[in-house]
PDB file of C-alpha atoms in Angstrom:
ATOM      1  CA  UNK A   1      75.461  35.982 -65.565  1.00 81.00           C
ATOM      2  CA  UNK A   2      72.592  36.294 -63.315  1.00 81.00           C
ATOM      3  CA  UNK A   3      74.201  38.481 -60.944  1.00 84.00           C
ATOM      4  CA  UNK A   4      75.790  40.464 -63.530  1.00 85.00           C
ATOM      5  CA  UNK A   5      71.390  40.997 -65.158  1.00 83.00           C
ATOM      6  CA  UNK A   6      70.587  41.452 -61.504  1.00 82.00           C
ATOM      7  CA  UNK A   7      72.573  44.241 -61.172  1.00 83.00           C
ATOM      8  CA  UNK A   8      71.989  45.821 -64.077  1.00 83.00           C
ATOM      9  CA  UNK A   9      68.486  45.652 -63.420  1.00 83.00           C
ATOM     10  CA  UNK A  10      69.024  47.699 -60.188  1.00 77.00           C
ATOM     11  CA  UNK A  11      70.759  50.343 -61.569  1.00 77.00           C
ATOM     12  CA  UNK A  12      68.430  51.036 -64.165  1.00 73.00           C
ATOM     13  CA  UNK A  13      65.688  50.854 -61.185  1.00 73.00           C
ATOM     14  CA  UNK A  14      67.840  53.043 -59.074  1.00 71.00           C
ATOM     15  CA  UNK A  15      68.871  55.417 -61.661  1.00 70.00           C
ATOM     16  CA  UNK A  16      65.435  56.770 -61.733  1.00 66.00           C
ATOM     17  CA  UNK A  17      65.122  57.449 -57.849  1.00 66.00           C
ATOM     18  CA  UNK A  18      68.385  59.819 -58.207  1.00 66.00           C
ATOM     19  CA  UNK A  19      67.206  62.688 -60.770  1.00 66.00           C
ATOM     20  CA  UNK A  20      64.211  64.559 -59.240  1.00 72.00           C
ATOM     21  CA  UNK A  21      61.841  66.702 -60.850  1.00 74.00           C
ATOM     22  CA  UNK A  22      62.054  70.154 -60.766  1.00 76.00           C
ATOM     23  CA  UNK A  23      58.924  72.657 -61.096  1.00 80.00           C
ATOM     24  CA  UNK A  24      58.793  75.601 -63.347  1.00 83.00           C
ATOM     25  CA  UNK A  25      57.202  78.357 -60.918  1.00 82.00           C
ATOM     26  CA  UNK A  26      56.431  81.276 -62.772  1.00 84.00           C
ATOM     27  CA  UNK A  27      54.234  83.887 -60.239  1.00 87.00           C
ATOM     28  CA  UNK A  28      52.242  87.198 -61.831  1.00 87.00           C
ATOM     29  CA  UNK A  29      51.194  88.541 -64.397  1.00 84.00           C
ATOM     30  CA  UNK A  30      52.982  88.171 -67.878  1.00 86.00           C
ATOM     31  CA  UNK A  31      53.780  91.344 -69.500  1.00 86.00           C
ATOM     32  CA  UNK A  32      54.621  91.505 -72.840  1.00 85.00           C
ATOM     33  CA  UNK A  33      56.009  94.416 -75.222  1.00 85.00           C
ATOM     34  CA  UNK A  34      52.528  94.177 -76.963  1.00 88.00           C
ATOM     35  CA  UNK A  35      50.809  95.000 -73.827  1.00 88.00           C
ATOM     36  CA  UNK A  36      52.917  97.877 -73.119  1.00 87.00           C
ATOM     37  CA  UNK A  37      52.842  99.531 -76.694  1.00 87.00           C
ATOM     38  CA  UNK A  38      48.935  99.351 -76.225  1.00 91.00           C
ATOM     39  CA  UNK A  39      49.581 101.936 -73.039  1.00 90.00           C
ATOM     40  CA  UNK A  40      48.898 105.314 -74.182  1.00 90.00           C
ATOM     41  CA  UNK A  41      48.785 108.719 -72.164  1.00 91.00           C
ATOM     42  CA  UNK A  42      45.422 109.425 -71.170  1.00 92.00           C
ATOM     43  CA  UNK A  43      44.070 106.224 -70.565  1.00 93.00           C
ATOM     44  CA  UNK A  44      41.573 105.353 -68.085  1.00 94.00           C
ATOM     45  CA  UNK A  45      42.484 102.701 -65.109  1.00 94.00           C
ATOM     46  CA  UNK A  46      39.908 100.698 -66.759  1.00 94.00           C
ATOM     47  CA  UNK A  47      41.529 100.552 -70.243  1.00 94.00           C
ATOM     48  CA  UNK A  48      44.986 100.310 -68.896  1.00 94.00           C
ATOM     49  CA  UNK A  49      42.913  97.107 -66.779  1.00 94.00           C
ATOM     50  CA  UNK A  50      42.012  95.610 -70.031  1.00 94.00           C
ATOM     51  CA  UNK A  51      45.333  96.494 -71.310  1.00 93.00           C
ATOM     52  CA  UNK A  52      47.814  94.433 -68.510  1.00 92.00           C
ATOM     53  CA  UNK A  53      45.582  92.549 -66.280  1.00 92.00           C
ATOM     54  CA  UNK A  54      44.588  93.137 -62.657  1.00 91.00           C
ATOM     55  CA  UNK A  55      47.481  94.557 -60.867  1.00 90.00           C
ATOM     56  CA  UNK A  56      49.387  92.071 -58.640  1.00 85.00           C
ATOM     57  CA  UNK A  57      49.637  94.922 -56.155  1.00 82.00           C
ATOM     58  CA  UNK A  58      47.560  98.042 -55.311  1.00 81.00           C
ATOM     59  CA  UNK A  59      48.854 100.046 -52.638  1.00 83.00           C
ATOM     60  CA  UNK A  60      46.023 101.154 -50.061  1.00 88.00           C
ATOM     61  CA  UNK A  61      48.393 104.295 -49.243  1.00 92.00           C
ATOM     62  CA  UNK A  62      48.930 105.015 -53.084  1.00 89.00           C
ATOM     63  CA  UNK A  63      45.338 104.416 -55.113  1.00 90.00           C
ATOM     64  CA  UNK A  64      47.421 106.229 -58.329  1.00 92.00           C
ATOM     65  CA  UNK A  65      49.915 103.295 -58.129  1.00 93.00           C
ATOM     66  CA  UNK A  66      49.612 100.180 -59.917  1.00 93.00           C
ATOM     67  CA  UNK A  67      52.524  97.318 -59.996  1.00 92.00           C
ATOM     68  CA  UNK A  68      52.540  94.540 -61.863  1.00 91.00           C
ATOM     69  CA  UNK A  69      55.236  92.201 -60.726  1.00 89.00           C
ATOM     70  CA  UNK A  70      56.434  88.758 -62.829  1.00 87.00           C
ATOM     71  CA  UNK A  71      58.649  86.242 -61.550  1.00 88.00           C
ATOM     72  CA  UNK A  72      60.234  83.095 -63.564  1.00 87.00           C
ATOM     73  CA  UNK A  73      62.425  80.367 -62.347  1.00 86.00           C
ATOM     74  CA  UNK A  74      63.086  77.790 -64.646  1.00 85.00           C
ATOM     75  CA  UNK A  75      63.368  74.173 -63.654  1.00 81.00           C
ATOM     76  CA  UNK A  76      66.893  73.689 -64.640  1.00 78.00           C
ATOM     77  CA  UNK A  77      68.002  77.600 -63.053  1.00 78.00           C
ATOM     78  CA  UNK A  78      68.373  78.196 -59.391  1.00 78.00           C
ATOM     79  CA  UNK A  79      68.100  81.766 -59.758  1.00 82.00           C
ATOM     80  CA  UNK A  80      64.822  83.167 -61.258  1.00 81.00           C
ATOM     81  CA  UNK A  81      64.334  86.146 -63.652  1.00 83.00           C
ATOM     82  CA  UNK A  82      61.631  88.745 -62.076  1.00 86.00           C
ATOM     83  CA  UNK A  83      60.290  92.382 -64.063  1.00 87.00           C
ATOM     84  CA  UNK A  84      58.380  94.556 -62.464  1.00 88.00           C
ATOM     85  CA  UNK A  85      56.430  97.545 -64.467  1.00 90.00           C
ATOM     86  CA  UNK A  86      54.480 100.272 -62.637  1.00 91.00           C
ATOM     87  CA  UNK A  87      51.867 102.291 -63.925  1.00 92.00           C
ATOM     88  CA  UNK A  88      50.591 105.312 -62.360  1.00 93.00           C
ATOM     89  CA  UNK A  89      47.971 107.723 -62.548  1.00 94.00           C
ATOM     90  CA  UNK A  90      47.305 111.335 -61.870  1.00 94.00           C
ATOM     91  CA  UNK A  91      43.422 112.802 -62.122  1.00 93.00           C
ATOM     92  CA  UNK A  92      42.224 108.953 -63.330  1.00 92.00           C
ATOM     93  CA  UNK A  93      44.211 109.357 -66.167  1.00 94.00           C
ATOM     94  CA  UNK A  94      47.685 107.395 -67.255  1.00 94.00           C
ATOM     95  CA  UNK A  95      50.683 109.366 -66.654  1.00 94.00           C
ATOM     96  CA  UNK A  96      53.775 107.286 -66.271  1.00 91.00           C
ATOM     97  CA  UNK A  97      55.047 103.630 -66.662  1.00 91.00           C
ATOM     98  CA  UNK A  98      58.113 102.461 -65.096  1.00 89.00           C
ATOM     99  CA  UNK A  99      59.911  99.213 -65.770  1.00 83.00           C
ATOM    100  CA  UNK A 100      62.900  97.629 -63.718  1.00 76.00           C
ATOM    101  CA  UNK A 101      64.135  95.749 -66.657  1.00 62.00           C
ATOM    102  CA  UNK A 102      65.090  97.431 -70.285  1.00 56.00           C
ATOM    103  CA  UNK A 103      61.839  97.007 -72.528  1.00 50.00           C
ATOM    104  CA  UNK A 104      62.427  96.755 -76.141  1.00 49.00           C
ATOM    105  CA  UNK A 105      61.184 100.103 -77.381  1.00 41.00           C
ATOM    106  CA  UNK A 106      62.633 102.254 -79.620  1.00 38.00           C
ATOM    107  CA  UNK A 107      61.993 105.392 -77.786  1.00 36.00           C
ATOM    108  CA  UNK A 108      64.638 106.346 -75.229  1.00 31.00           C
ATOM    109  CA  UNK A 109      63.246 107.146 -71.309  1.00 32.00           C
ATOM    110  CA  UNK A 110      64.030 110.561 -71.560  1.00 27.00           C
ATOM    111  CA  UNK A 111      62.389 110.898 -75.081  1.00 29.00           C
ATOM    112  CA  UNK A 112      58.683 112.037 -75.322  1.00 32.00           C
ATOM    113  CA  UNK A 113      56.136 109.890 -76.528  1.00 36.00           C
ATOM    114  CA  UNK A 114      54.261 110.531 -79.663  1.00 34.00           C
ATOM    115  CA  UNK A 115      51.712 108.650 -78.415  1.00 39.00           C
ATOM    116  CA  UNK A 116      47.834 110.546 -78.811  1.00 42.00           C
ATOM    117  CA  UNK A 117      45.968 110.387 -75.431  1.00 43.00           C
ATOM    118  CA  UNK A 118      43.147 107.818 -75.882  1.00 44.00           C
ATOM    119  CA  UNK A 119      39.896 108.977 -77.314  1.00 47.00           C
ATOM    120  CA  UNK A 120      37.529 111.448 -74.996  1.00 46.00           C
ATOM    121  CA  UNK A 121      39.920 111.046 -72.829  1.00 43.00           C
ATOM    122  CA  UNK A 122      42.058 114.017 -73.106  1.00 43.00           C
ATOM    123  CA  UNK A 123      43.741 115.714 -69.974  1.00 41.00           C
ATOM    124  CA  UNK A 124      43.993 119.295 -68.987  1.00 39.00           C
ATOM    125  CA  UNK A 125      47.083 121.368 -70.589  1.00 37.00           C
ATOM    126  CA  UNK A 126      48.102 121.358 -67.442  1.00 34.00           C
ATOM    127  CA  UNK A 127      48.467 117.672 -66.992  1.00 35.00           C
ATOM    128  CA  UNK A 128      51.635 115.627 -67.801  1.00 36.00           C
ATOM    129  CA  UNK A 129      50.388 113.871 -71.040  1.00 36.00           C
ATOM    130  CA  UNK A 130      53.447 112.266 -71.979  1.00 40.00           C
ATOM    131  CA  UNK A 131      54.579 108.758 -71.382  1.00 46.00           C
ATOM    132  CA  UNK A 132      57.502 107.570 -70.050  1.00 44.00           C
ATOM    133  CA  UNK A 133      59.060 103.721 -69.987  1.00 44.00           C
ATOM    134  CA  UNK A 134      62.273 103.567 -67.799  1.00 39.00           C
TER     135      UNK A 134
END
C-alpha cells in the first residue's frame, strides 16, 4: 500500500514537470476595423498618428510610407497570424492604405471611397483624393 501511495504521489509530482508553459507573443501594433474606418482621404500624418498609433516602421528612403506590422502567435499554435497595413502619403496628405490580409469593409479595392477629405484639409484637384484598402 505504501508503495502503491508512493508512487502515486510521484506521478502527480512528475506530471507537472512534463507540460510546459507556453507564452502568447503578440509584437506591434493592433489594428482594428475601427481604426481603419476612422482613415479618411486627406488626412494629415498627424491625424492618421492619432488614428493607428506610431508606425512600427518608417522607411528613411520613403518619408510618405508608413507600415504598421502585427504579429500573433498563440500559446497553443506553432504558427502565428501576422497583418500588415500601409499607409501612405503624397503632399502630407493621406492617399492610400494597403492591407495584406482581407479587412472587413464593405467597399471593394477597386471601388472609390465616399469618404469626405478631413476638414481644412482638402487636396488639390489634382491630387488622388480617394482611398483605397487592398
Amino acid at each position: 500500500m505504501r508503495q502503491v501511495l508512493f508512487a502515486a504521489i510521484l506521478a502527480l509530482l512528475l506530471s507537472g514537470c512534463l507540460s510546459v508553459y507556453k507564452v502568447e507573443v503578440q509584437q506591434g501594433n493592433v489594428i482594428t476595423q475601427e481604426m481603419i474606418d476612422k482613415l479618411r482621404p486627406g488626412m494629415t500624418p498627424s491625424q492618421v498618428r492619432f488614428v493607428m498609433g506610431t508606425p512600427l516602421i518608417t522607411d528613411p528612403f520613403h518619408p510618405n510610407r508608413w507600415d504598421y506590422y502585427y504579429y500573433l502567435r498563440r500559446s497553443n499554435e506553432t504558427a502565428g497570424e501576422s497583418q500588415r497595413v500601409t499607409v501612405i502619403f503624397k503632399n502630407d496628405l493621406l492617399i492610400t492604405v494597403q492591407s495584406d490580409t482581407q479587412i472587413k469593409s464593405g467597399n471593394p479595392a477597386t471601388k472609390e471611397s465616399t469618404a469626405k477629405p478631413a476638414p481644412g484639409n482638402a487636396p488639390a484637384k489634382s491630387d488622388v483624393t480617394r482611398l483605397r484598402v487592398l
